[in-house]
Amino acid sequence: MATISLTRIKTFIHSIRWKITIAYLLIIVVAFCVIGFSLIQLVGEYLFNQRTRDDQRIAESLSEEFGGLLSSSDVLGMYEAALQTARSEQGRVLVLDRLCTVQVDTSSQLNGQRFITSEINNVLGGADGDYGFYDVGSTNAYWLRAAMNAFSGVNTMTGLYARGIRNTSGNLLGVLVYISQVQEIYENLRDMQLKILAWMAIVALAVLVVNALMLRTITRPIGELNEGIARMSQGDLSARVNVRGRNEFANLAKAFNSMSERLEQLDKSRSQFVSNASHELKTPLSTIKILIETLLYQDPMDPGMAKEFMTDVNKEIDRLNRIVSDLLTLVNIDSGIKMNLENLDIAALLQEQVKRLAPLARENGIELDCTVKEAMEVNGDALKLQQVVYNIIDNAIKYTPRGGEVHCTLTRQGKKAVIRVSDTGVGIPKEDLPHIFDRFYRVDKARSRETGGTGLGLSIVKQFVLLHGGNIEATSKVGEGTTFTIELPLAAKRQEV
């Protein structure tokens, strides 16, 4: 069980589900950190700047008031004014002379003592005023360093504004120091930081839940597709996957199902092809075997009968040879047959095949004619197109009764040369018409074998026509005849209308 659990954990870690989850969490953490830091910084800057302006206003007002009081050494007046301001503003006021000795302290703690900070030194050095933030316990730590650390023990934060006290002549008499409490601002920033952390945890948890549901929806079709592929790799070509929705995964599932169906049909077609080929080869071989065995065990042998049997054997061998030849042709087509393309006079090719088959038509009492309206050229393989035309006309003659007619025509339709071979033969039943180009398919099996057909001729014809970029189709009515229509693209130099 421990091994199985460890395997599942390793599989999950290497899965796309885990990688997307980690990516989402990283994005959330980084986004919250950036937003939280920026927000706290902006709010902190605003609040502390506001406090600075307020303290500056108070200090400037007091410094102007204390100019005359410090000149007259009115300590009591300065103390009452400072105490009143300290109480109303909840701050602390110190008045220092030029030697940094505290003359007035509203807290009564530093009276008579020296009090020096960098801000006071800057004012003594000529600045109008200066401001700084301090921890009560560390006068060297600025507010920003402490405010951004939510988990450190920070003492009360204070703000100190120093302002020069001048007389009416502009001479520096001393320094006014106004100290205010800014701990509340810091605590508000810390609370804001904690709330951002809490919200980040809540949002991260929500994202994990939504991510789990979403990834299940996304990865389910991938898992089903993977299972289907695994079944196909084991030889189960009937494997299909469910198609859900109209997204990319649905299109992928449709493509997989279409591929599986085509592979299954191809596998069935090949199996049927092998079965049909075996049957077709077995029939003449069985006939030959019977005839030869009859000759072997016939004693004494009648010369006439022997000649007749040998003639039948020869016919079966010819038939066997035609089947093998057609099979080899189909194999070559499937594996990529070589095409010797050239510009051909299709009218001359059609007339030549009609001329070759004219004796056969006369022998069967059939009228065969050919009508060519204009000369035209196609780019094709001469031997293969000859076989196409020959097979179609030969079929028309074979399946037309004595006294019938076979008409061949060549016309031009747009950029195509159109050959039509029509007969007045027995016709093809409607249910058989869609299958006449299938391999080994015969409409009338008994009659086909009598005429020496292999059931492969029309299949070869269609493949040759398709290799030339053309099309072939048939229309027929039982008892009235059949028409085969062959369309071939015209050669480039003859395509102008």
XYZ file of C-alpha atoms in Angstrom:
497
model
C 0.000 0.000 0.000
C 2.868 2.373 0.831
C 4.439 1.679 -2.567
C 1.131 2.368 -4.338
C 0.653 5.637 -2.418
C 4.204 6.745 -3.222
C 3.632 5.957 -6.895
C 0.424 7.994 -6.916
C 2.193 10.919 -5.259
C 4.999 10.819 -7.854
C 2.462 10.599 -10.660
C 0.540 13.577 -9.281
C 3.713 15.664 -8.862
C 4.656 15.054 -12.504
C 1.104 15.635 -13.750
C -0.131 18.756 -15.502
C -2.690 19.191 -12.706
C 0.062 19.749 -10.128
C 2.026 22.089 -12.388
C -1.018 24.289 -13.090
C -1.851 24.377 -9.362
C 1.684 25.510 -8.472
C 1.590 28.114 -11.245
C -1.713 29.535 -9.961
C -0.423 29.681 -6.383
C 2.776 31.430 -7.445
C 0.797 33.985 -9.433
C -1.510 34.640 -6.460
C 1.331 34.954 -3.922
C 3.388 37.256 -6.140
C 0.335 39.359 -7.039
C -0.737 39.742 -3.403
C 2.791 40.564 -2.277
C 3.187 43.238 -4.934
C -0.274 44.678 -4.350
C 0.030 44.481 -0.545
C 3.463 46.065 -0.431
C 2.458 48.811 -2.855
C -0.813 49.496 -1.026
C 0.812 49.660 2.410
C 3.565 51.855 1.070
C 1.136 54.243 -0.627
C -1.206 54.444 2.365
C 1.733 54.777 4.772
C 3.278 57.551 2.726
C -0.029 59.372 2.576
C -0.715 59.077 6.325
C 2.799 60.026 7.390
C 2.950 62.896 4.897
C -0.350 64.129 6.248
C 1.008 63.904 9.800
C 4.142 65.744 8.713
C 2.097 68.591 7.251
C -0.048 68.825 10.375
C 2.993 68.868 12.690
C 4.692 71.402 10.454
C 1.664 73.669 10.593
C 1.521 73.447 14.403
C 5.269 74.011 14.780
C 5.297 77.013 12.414
C 2.413 78.610 14.268
C 4.106 78.142 17.649
C 7.497 79.300 16.416
C 6.011 82.602 15.241
C 4.219 83.055 18.571
C 7.312 82.136 20.608
C 9.605 84.560 18.767
C 8.623 87.477 20.995
C 8.219 85.385 24.140
C 11.719 83.904 23.838
C 13.178 87.355 23.164
C 11.702 88.648 26.428
C 12.562 85.396 28.262
C 8.880 84.963 29.171
C 9.188 81.319 30.210
C 5.775 81.223 31.871
C 4.055 82.596 28.778
C 5.856 80.085 26.566
C 4.942 77.260 28.934
C 1.220 78.177 28.971
C 1.081 78.529 25.170
C 2.998 75.280 24.670
C 0.852 73.431 27.224
C -2.338 74.629 25.604
C -1.158 73.423 22.172
C 0.097 70.105 23.572
C -3.236 69.376 25.212
C -5.344 70.351 22.198
C -3.156 68.458 19.707
C -2.177 65.604 22.072
C 1.493 66.194 21.454
C 4.583 67.412 23.288
C 6.269 70.806 22.896
C 9.868 71.691 23.750
C 11.512 75.090 23.460
C 15.324 75.076 23.164
C 17.783 77.944 23.139
C 20.655 78.163 20.711
C 22.767 75.934 22.962
C 20.065 73.185 22.755
C 19.132 73.614 26.397
C 15.467 72.898 27.068
C 13.733 76.029 28.342
C 10.179 74.651 28.182
C 8.962 71.028 28.209
C 5.238 70.411 28.426
C 6.020 67.045 30.025
C 8.361 68.724 32.555
C 10.992 66.019 32.085
C 13.808 67.699 30.143
C 13.772 71.242 31.565
C 17.317 72.517 31.844
C 18.775 69.560 29.957
C 20.344 69.510 26.535
C 18.348 67.792 23.803
C 20.006 67.238 20.431
C 18.757 65.406 17.309
C 19.752 65.577 13.666
C 16.663 67.669 12.928
C 17.664 70.208 15.611
C 21.205 70.362 14.236
C 19.816 70.984 10.724
C 17.758 73.902 11.996
C 20.750 75.317 13.872
C 22.690 74.920 10.665
C 20.335 77.245 8.805
C 17.332 75.147 7.765
C 13.863 76.532 8.433
C 12.624 73.180 9.693
C 13.172 69.440 9.591
C 11.121 66.352 10.403
C 11.907 62.775 11.455
C 10.267 59.581 12.782
C 11.678 57.541 15.662
C 11.133 54.571 17.910
C 11.155 55.592 21.503
C 13.719 52.893 22.206
C 15.943 53.509 19.151
C 16.559 56.987 17.837
C 18.390 55.636 14.761
C 15.534 53.447 13.335
C 13.264 55.127 10.832
C 9.524 54.395 10.753
C 9.561 52.563 7.392
C 11.909 49.818 8.544
C 9.699 49.013 11.527
C 6.337 49.531 9.816
C 7.033 46.935 7.152
C 7.857 44.226 9.703
C 4.549 43.057 11.141
C 6.059 40.517 13.531
C 8.776 42.525 15.274
C 8.347 44.066 18.692
C 8.348 47.790 17.924
C 8.180 50.520 20.554
C 5.911 53.537 20.321
C 6.503 55.437 17.119
C 6.939 59.237 17.379
C 7.307 62.067 14.947
C 9.613 65.014 15.692
C 9.438 68.351 13.911
C 12.072 71.025 14.637
C 11.449 74.648 13.675
C 13.637 77.675 14.181
C 12.401 80.468 16.471
C 13.383 83.872 15.132
C 12.880 87.449 16.194
C 11.439 90.187 14.058
C 14.882 90.781 12.562
C 15.129 87.147 11.431
C 17.848 86.198 13.881
C 17.729 82.632 15.230
C 16.893 82.651 18.931
C 16.262 78.949 19.498
C 14.472 75.845 18.283
C 10.886 74.745 18.720
C 10.437 70.955 18.849
C 7.003 69.438 18.413
C 6.716 65.684 19.156
C 3.585 63.724 18.145
C 2.537 60.116 18.507
C 2.318 58.157 15.213
C 1.922 54.708 16.761
C -1.722 54.626 15.680
C -0.697 55.059 12.051
C 1.792 52.237 12.360
C -0.767 49.960 13.997
C -3.272 50.703 11.244
C -0.670 49.753 8.660
C 0.122 46.559 10.557
C -3.590 45.679 10.732
C -3.874 46.313 7.029
C -0.925 44.026 6.390
C -2.451 41.257 8.494
C -5.776 41.619 6.689
C -4.024 41.381 3.330
C -2.295 38.202 4.490
C -5.622 36.791 5.664
C -7.316 37.659 2.382
C -4.416 36.145 0.482
C -4.869 32.886 2.401
C -8.641 32.903 1.768
C -8.249 33.666 -1.934
C -5.510 31.023 -2.263
C -7.798 28.439 -0.667
C -10.667 29.462 -2.971
C -8.390 29.275 -5.985
C -7.273 25.797 -4.960
C -10.894 24.640 -4.778
C -11.847 26.267 -8.094
C -8.599 25.036 -9.625
C -9.328 21.469 -8.552
C -12.813 21.591 -10.091
C -11.593 23.283 -13.254
C -8.633 20.948 -13.701
C -10.898 17.967 -13.272
C -13.023 19.285 -16.121
C -9.925 19.927 -18.241
C -7.990 16.762 -17.486
C -10.919 14.330 -17.663
C -11.095 14.384 -21.487
C -7.286 14.140 -21.600
C -7.424 11.075 -19.366
C -10.162 9.510 -21.475
C -8.187 10.247 -24.621
C -5.073 8.704 -23.073
C -7.095 5.620 -22.123
C -8.448 5.371 -25.677
C -4.948 5.633 -27.141
C -3.750 2.928 -24.742
C -6.580 0.647 -25.885
C -5.697 1.310 -29.521
C -2.031 0.528 -28.838
C -3.183 -2.858 -27.522
C -5.030 -3.555 -30.758
C -8.554 -2.456 -29.809
C -9.452 -0.263 -32.791
C -13.057 0.077 -31.572
C -11.912 2.486 -28.815
C -13.923 5.720 -28.695
C -13.996 8.682 -26.284
C -16.920 10.792 -25.141
C -17.333 14.196 -26.799
C -18.273 16.908 -24.285
C -18.993 20.533 -25.171
C -17.695 22.476 -28.153
C -14.183 23.407 -27.040
C -10.749 22.327 -28.224
C -10.925 19.102 -26.227
C -14.220 18.241 -27.910
C -12.608 18.824 -31.313
C -9.682 16.643 -30.256
C -12.070 13.893 -29.140
C -13.942 14.110 -32.464
C -10.662 13.874 -34.372
C -9.609 10.847 -32.298
C -12.955 9.118 -32.836
C -12.777 9.839 -36.556
C -9.233 8.441 -36.710
C -10.259 5.351 -34.719
C -13.235 4.766 -36.986
C -11.121 5.067 -40.120
C -8.459 2.747 -38.710
C -11.125 0.238 -37.723
C -12.684 0.424 -41.185
C -9.252 0.104 -42.766
C -8.475 -2.917 -40.605
C -11.795 -4.519 -41.508
C -11.246 -3.639 -45.161
C -7.813 -5.266 -45.146
C -9.144 -8.333 -43.397
C -11.947 -8.540 -45.934
C -9.474 -7.957 -48.721
C -7.269 -10.821 -47.529
C -10.318 -13.066 -47.173
C -11.632 -12.179 -50.629
C -8.194 -12.507 -52.216
C -7.734 -15.927 -50.615
C -11.150 -17.004 -51.836
C -10.536 -15.733 -55.360
C -7.177 -17.487 -55.535
C -8.519 -20.656 -53.991
C -11.314 -21.068 -56.561
C -9.126 -21.455 -59.701
C -6.560 -23.488 -57.754
C -9.282 -25.902 -56.610
C -10.576 -26.173 -60.176
C -7.079 -26.842 -61.514
C -6.488 -29.461 -58.815
C -9.733 -31.313 -59.658
C -9.005 -31.284 -63.395
C -5.436 -32.531 -62.923
C -6.512 -35.235 -60.468
C -9.131 -36.378 -62.995
C -6.430 -36.625 -65.630
C -4.108 -38.509 -63.289
C -6.640 -41.137 -62.261
C -8.285 -41.559 -65.676
C -6.908 -44.751 -67.238
C -6.940 -45.153 -70.165
C -7.072 -41.427 -70.987
C -9.262 -40.255 -73.856
C -7.112 -37.786 -75.931
C -10.129 -35.565 -76.614
C -11.058 -35.423 -72.968
C -7.435 -34.770 -71.996
C -7.256 -31.865 -74.417
C -10.521 -30.457 -73.099
C -9.316 -30.725 -69.494
C -5.976 -29.108 -70.334
C -7.816 -26.284 -72.088
C -9.862 -25.704 -68.913
C -6.683 -25.789 -66.830
C -5.137 -23.204 -69.120
C -8.197 -20.942 -68.738
C -8.049 -21.231 -64.944
C -4.330 -20.431 -65.012
C -5.091 -17.347 -67.133
C -7.758 -16.336 -64.649
C -5.370 -16.912 -61.746
C -2.758 -14.820 -63.528
C -5.283 -11.948 -63.982
C -6.179 -12.033 -60.278
C -2.524 -11.944 -59.210
C -1.815 -9.140 -61.691
C -4.755 -7.073 -60.396
C -3.720 -7.695 -56.799
C -0.183 -6.523 -57.526
C -1.583 -3.424 -59.218
C -3.674 -2.567 -56.138
C -0.695 -3.160 -53.845
C 1.421 -0.815 -55.969
C -1.322 1.834 -55.848
C -1.589 1.609 -52.054
C 2.181 1.824 -51.607
C 2.547 4.784 -53.977
C 2.675 3.838 -57.630
C 5.008 5.768 -59.919
C 3.297 8.036 -62.440
C 4.868 8.814 -65.830
C 3.017 12.047 -66.579
C 2.962 13.673 -69.995
C 0.557 15.688 -72.145
C -1.724 13.201 -73.920
C -4.234 13.572 -76.727
C -7.177 12.086 -74.854
C -9.316 11.977 -78.027
C -6.742 9.809 -79.829
C -6.400 7.581 -76.745
C -10.190 7.025 -76.568
C -10.481 6.275 -80.296
C -7.563 3.832 -80.085
C -9.235 1.810 -77.303
C -12.536 1.769 -79.170
C -10.686 0.456 -82.215
C -9.041 -2.298 -80.123
C -12.383 -3.460 -78.720
C -14.355 -3.183 -81.975
C -13.691 -6.874 -82.935
C -14.982 -8.040 -79.530
C -18.109 -5.917 -79.952
C -18.768 -7.340 -83.439
C -18.236 -10.869 -82.133
C -20.924 -10.275 -79.471
C -23.285 -8.604 -81.922
C -23.000 -5.173 -80.283
C -22.791 -1.817 -82.028
C -19.829 0.214 -80.723
C -19.276 3.840 -81.750
C -17.268 6.847 -80.598
C -18.040 10.574 -80.838
C -15.347 13.192 -80.250
C -16.438 16.812 -80.482
C -12.972 18.424 -80.248
C -9.331 17.551 -79.651
C -7.995 18.141 -76.159
C -5.043 17.194 -73.996
C -4.716 15.961 -70.418
C -1.620 15.524 -68.280
C -1.478 11.865 -67.387
C 0.102 8.422 -67.560
C -0.699 6.909 -70.980
C -0.670 3.241 -69.912
C -2.899 3.818 -66.890
C -5.436 5.948 -68.755
C -5.520 3.329 -71.537
C -6.342 0.704 -68.902
C -9.087 2.928 -67.469
C -10.799 3.477 -70.820
C -10.275 -0.130 -71.957
C -11.763 -1.628 -68.760
C -14.855 0.598 -68.827
C -15.641 -0.129 -72.496
C -14.826 -3.838 -72.025
C -17.271 -4.033 -69.079
C -19.963 -2.305 -71.125
C -19.559 -4.880 -73.922
C -19.552 -7.862 -71.517
C -22.781 -6.823 -69.790
C -24.698 -5.765 -72.910
C -26.764 -8.504 -74.606
C -26.492 -9.252 -78.312
C -28.121 -6.557 -80.437
C -27.337 -3.845 -77.880
C -25.307 -0.666 -78.244
C -22.303 0.942 -76.556
C -21.703 4.670 -77.126
C -18.499 6.519 -76.207
C -18.324 10.341 -76.197
C -15.669 12.913 -75.356
C -16.713 16.450 -74.455
C -15.218 19.423 -72.737
C -16.808 20.974 -69.641
C -14.952 24.009 -68.339
C -11.434 22.862 -67.473
C -12.227 19.159 -67.637
C -12.301 16.501 -70.305
C -15.389 14.306 -69.834
C -15.561 10.733 -71.190
C -18.945 8.980 -71.116
C -19.438 5.292 -71.879
C -23.127 4.342 -72.137
C -24.579 0.917 -72.858
C -28.021 -0.637 -73.271
C -27.142 -3.605 -71.074
C -28.710 -5.259 -68.050
C -28.034 -2.314 -65.726
C -27.054 -2.263 -62.069
C -29.552 -2.495 -59.193
C -29.864 0.666 -57.097
C -28.660 -1.049 -53.894
C -25.501 -2.305 -55.645
C -24.564 0.947 -57.386
C -22.716 2.567 -54.411
C -20.469 -0.515 -54.049
C -19.407 -1.223 -57.637
C -15.969 0.378 -57.055
C -15.310 -1.710 -53.923
C -12.667 -4.403 -54.190
C -13.966 -7.895 -55.091
C -17.532 -6.601 -55.263
C -19.707 -8.261 -57.889
C -23.295 -7.416 -58.761
C -23.926 -10.879 -60.287
C -21.241 -13.187 -58.917
C -22.065 -16.179 -61.126
C -22.176 -14.104 -64.317
C -18.987 -12.240 -63.349
C -17.004 -15.453 -62.998
C -18.339 -16.704 -66.307
C -17.000 -13.582 -68.012
C -13.635 -13.957 -66.267
C -14.012 -10.949 -63.987
C -11.929 -10.691 -60.807
C -14.012 -8.048 -59.040
C -10.988 -5.717 -58.999
C -11.229 -3.982 -62.365
C -13.485 -1.084 -61.385
C -11.571 -0.560 -58.139
C -8.333 -0.225 -60.133
C -10.047 2.113 -62.605
C -11.225 4.427 -59.804
C -7.780 4.523 -58.171
C -6.122 5.413 -61.491
C -8.654 8.196 -62.124
C -8.118 9.625 -58.614
C -4.346 9.543 -59.109
C -4.874 11.843 -62.106
C -6.912 14.287 -60.008
C -10.135 13.236 -61.725
C -13.417 11.657 -60.769
C -15.539 8.719 -61.929
C -19.173 7.909 -61.235
C -21.877 5.650 -62.598
C -25.617 5.948 -63.183
C -27.808 3.013 -64.105
C -31.303 1.640 -64.431
C -32.015 -2.077 -64.402
C -32.985 -3.286 -67.871
C -32.092 0.045 -69.532
C -28.326 0.249 -69.244
C -25.451 1.974 -67.441
C -23.432 5.150 -68.021
C -19.926 5.669 -66.659
C -18.666 9.285 -66.550
C -14.937 9.986 -66.259
C -13.719 13.549 -65.584
C -10.041 14.437 -66.074
C -8.363 17.872 -65.680
C -7.191 19.371 -68.939
C -3.501 20.086 -69.459
C -2.421 23.602 -68.475
C -1.871 24.876 -72.008
C -5.410 23.839 -72.976
C -7.271 25.328 -70.049
C -8.055 28.697 -71.610
C -11.745 29.081 -72.337
